[in-house]
Structures are given as C-alpha cells and as structure tokens.
Coordinates of C-alpha atoms in Angstrom, one line a residue:
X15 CA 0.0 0.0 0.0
X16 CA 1.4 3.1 -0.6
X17 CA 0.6 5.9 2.0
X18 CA -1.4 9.5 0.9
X19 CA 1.2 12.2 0.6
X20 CA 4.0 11.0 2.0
X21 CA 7.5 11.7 0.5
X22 CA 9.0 10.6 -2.4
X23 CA 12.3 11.6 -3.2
X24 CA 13.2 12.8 -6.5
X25 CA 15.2 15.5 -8.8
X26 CA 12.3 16.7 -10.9
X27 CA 11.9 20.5 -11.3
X28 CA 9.2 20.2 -8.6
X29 CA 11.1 18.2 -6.2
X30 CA 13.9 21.1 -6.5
X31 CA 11.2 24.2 -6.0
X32 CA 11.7 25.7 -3.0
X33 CA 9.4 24.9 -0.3
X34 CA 7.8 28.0 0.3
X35 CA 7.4 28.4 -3.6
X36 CA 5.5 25.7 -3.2
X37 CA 3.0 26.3 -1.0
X38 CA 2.4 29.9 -2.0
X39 CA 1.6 28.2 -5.8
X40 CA -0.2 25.5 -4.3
X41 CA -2.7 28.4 -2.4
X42 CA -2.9 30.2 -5.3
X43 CA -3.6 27.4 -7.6
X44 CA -6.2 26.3 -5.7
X45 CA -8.0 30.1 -5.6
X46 CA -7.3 30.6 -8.7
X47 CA -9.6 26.8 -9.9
X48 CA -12.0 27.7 -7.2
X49 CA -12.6 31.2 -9.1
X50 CA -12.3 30.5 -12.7
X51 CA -13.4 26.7 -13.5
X52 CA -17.2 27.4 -13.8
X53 CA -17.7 24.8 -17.0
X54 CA -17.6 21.4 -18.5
X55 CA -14.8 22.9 -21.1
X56 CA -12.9 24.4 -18.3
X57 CA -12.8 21.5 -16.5
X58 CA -11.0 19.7 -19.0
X59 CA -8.1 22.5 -19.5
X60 CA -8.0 22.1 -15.5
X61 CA -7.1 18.1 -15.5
X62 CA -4.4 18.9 -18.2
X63 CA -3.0 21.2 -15.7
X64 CA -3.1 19.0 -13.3
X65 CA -1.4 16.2 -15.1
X66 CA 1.1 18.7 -15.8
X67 CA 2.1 19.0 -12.7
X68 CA 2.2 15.4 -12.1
X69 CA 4.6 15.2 -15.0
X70 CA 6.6 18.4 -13.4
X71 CA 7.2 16.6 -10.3
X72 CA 8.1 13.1 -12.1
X73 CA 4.7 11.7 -10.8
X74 CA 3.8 8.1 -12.7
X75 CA 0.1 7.5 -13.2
X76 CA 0.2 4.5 -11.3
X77 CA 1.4 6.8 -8.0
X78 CA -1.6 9.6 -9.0
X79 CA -3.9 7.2 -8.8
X80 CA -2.6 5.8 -5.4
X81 CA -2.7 9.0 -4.1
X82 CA -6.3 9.6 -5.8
X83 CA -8.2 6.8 -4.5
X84 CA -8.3 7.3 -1.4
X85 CA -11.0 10.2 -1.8
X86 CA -12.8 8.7 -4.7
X87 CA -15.9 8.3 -2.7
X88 CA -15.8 11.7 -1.4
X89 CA -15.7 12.8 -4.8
X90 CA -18.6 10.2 -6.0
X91 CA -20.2 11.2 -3.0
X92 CA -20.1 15.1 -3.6
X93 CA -21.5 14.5 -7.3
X94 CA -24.3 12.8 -6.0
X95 CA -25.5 15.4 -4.1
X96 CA -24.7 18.3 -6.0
X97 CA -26.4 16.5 -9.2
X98 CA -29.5 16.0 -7.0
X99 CA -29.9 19.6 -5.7
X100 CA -28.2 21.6 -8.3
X101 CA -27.1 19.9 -11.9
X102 CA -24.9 17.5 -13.6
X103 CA -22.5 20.5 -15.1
X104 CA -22.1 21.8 -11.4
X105 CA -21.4 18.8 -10.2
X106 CA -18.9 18.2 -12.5
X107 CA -17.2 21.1 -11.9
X108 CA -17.6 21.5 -8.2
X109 CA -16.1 17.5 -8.0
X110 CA -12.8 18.8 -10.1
X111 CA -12.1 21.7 -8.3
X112 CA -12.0 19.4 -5.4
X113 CA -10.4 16.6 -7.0
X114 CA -7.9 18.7 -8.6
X115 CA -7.2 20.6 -5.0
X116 CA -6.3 17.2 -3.5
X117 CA -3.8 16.4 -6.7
X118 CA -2.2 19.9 -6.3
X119 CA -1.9 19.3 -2.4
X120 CA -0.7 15.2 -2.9
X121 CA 1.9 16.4 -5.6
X122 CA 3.6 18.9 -3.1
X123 CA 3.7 16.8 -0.6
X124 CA 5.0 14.0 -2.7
X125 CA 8.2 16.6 -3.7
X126 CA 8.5 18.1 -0.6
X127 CA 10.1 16.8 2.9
X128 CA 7.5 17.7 5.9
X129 CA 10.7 19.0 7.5
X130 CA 10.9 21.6 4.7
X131 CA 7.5 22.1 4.5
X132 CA 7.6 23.1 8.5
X133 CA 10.8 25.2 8.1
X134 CA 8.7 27.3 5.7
X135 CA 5.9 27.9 8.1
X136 CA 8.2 29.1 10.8
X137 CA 9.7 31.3 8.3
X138 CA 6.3 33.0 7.4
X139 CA 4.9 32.8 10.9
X140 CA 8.2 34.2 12.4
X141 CA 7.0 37.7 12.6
X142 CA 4.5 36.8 14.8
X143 CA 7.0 35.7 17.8
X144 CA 7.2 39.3 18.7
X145 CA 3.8 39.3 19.5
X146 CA 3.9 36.5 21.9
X147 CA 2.6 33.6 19.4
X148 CA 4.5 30.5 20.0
X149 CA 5.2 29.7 16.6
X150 CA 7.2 26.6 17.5
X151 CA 3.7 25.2 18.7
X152 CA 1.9 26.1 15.8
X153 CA 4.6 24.3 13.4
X154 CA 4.4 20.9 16.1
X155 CA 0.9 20.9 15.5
X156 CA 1.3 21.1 11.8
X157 CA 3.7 18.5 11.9
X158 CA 1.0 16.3 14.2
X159 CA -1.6 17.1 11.7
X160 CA 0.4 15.6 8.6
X161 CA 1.9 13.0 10.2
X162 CA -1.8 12.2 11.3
X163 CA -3.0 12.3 7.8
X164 CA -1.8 8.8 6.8
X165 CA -1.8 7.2 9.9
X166 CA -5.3 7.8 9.6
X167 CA -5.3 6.2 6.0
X168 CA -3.3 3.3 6.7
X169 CA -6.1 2.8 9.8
X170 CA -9.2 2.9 7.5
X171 CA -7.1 0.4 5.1
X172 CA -6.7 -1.9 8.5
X173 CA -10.4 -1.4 9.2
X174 CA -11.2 -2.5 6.0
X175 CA -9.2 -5.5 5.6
X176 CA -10.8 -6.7 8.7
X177 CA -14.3 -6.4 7.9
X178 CA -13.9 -8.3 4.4
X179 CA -11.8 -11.2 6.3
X180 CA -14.9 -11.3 8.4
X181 CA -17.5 -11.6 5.8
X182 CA -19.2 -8.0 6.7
X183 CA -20.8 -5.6 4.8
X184 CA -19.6 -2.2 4.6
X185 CA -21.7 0.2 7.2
X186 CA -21.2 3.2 9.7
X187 CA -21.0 0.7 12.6
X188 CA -18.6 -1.1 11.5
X189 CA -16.7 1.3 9.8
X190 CA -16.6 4.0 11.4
X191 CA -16.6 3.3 15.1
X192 CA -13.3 1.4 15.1
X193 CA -12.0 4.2 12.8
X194 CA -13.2 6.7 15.3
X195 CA -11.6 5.0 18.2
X196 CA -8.3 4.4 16.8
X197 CA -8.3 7.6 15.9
X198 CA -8.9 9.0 20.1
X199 CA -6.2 6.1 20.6
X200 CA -3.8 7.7 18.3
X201 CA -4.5 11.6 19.5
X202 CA -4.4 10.1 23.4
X203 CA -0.7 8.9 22.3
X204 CA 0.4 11.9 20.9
X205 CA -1.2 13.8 23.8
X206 CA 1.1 11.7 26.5
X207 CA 4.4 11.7 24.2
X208 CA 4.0 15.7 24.8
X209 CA 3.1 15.5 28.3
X210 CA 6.1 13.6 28.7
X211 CA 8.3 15.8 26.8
X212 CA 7.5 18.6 28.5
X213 CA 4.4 20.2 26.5
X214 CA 1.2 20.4 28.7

C-alpha cells in the first residue's frame, strides 16, 4: 500500500522548487480553480493542468492514482448530491475543483520533505513571535496534523481488511466506530508523548 502524501524523493523540477514556492503556488492554484473553472470545457483545460504538474514533479500515473483513491468516494459522493440539488455541469465542476485541490496538495507533498514544509511555516509565521505567538507550537501541531494524515489512512485500510476477512458488509458501525476509536487512541498517544516531553 502506498501511504497518501508521503514523500517521495526525486530530482524533478518540482522536487527542487523551493518549499515555500511551493506552497504559496499551491494556495494560489487552488484560488485561482476555485474562481475560474465554472464549466464542462474548463474542466478539461483544469485536468491537463493537473497532469502537468504530475509530470513536473516526475509523478507516474500509477502513484496519481494511489494517491487519488483514497478520496474517490468523497468525490462520487459530492456529485451525487450536488447532481441532485443543483445539476450534472455543477457537479462536475464542483467534483474537479475538489479533486484537482487534493492532486495539487498530494503532488507537493509527494516533492516536498515535511521538515521543509515546516521550516517554511516558521519562516512565514516568524514575525509573529514578537507578538507573543508561540510559533514553534503552531509548526508541532502542523507537523502532528500531517503525520496524522496517513496514519489515519493506513487505519481505514486496517479497518477495511478486517471487515472483508470477516464476511461483513460495509456500514457506519462497522466502519466507522473502530475508525473513530483508533483515531482517540492515536490523538491520546500523541497527547502523553508531549506531556512527557514537556508540552502540557
């Protein structure tokens, strides 16, 4: 299995962007979809973009679509319900500009080491530490957050696995409760890691 967003290494033009290139382009890239894709025809110009940027950062299809599955039902699900209470062309649209903002945000991460990714946010956020923000807490919860990102993946993957060795049918009890509660397991850890490190 091959985890959402974790780091690949590389020497593609994207892997050798600087970090906080990065991220400003990603932020902008995904304003700039959420403004301007507003048809069918846009749509299309906005997944060759995106495979561009696949490309950019040495991405194989095979690894895209790894790091795509995972929120394919989201996406399915989104369509759904916008086709329902709006139309088919607005849910297209509104289902790229969320796919696409996941591929923009999976290929950074893919090119980027979370230690460079934090080192920018400190840089940005730096300012602030004369105004009494602790920015070193703000980049340990960022670093929490994405290292809780595929933890949380590789746990629905586990939680899945089971239930088909079992024989049961997918459902919100059995899906999502053990989810849930690995999840409080995983937060309690990290909670008494800091405790013991020093950061009530």
């Amino acid at each position: 299995m091959t985890t959402l967003g974790v780091y690949r290494p590389g020497h593609s033009p994207l892997h050798r962007l600087p970090a906080g290139l990065k991220l400003l382009g990603l932020g902008a890239a995904i304003l700039a979809v959420s403004i301007t894709v507003r048809t069918p025809a846009a749509v299309g110009f906005l997944a060759l973009g995106v495979v561009g940027v696949f490309a950019l950062g040495g991405i194989r299809p095979r690894e895209a679509w790894r790091q795509m599955r995972p929120v394919v039902w989201v996406v399915v699900f989104v369509f759904v319900f916008q086709v329902i209470f709006t139309d088919w062309q607005r849910a297209l649209v509104v289902c790229a500009v969320l796919a696409a903002s996941v591929a923009m945000a999976a290929a950074v991460t893919l090119t980027t080491r979370t230690s460079a990714i934090l080192d920018a946010v400190v840089t940005a956020l730096r300012p602030l530490a004369g105004r009494g923000v602790r920015v070193d807490h703000i980049a340990l919860a960022l670093a929490l957050a994405i290292r809780s990102i595929p933890l949380m993946v590789e746990v629905v993957a586990q939680v899945d696995e089971a239930r088909k060795a079992r024989g049961l049918r997918p459902g919100a009890r059995i899906l999502v409760a053990p989810v849930v509660i690995a999840a409080l397991r995983t937060a309690d850890g990290f909670a008494d890691t800091l405790i013991a490190r020093g950061l009530d």
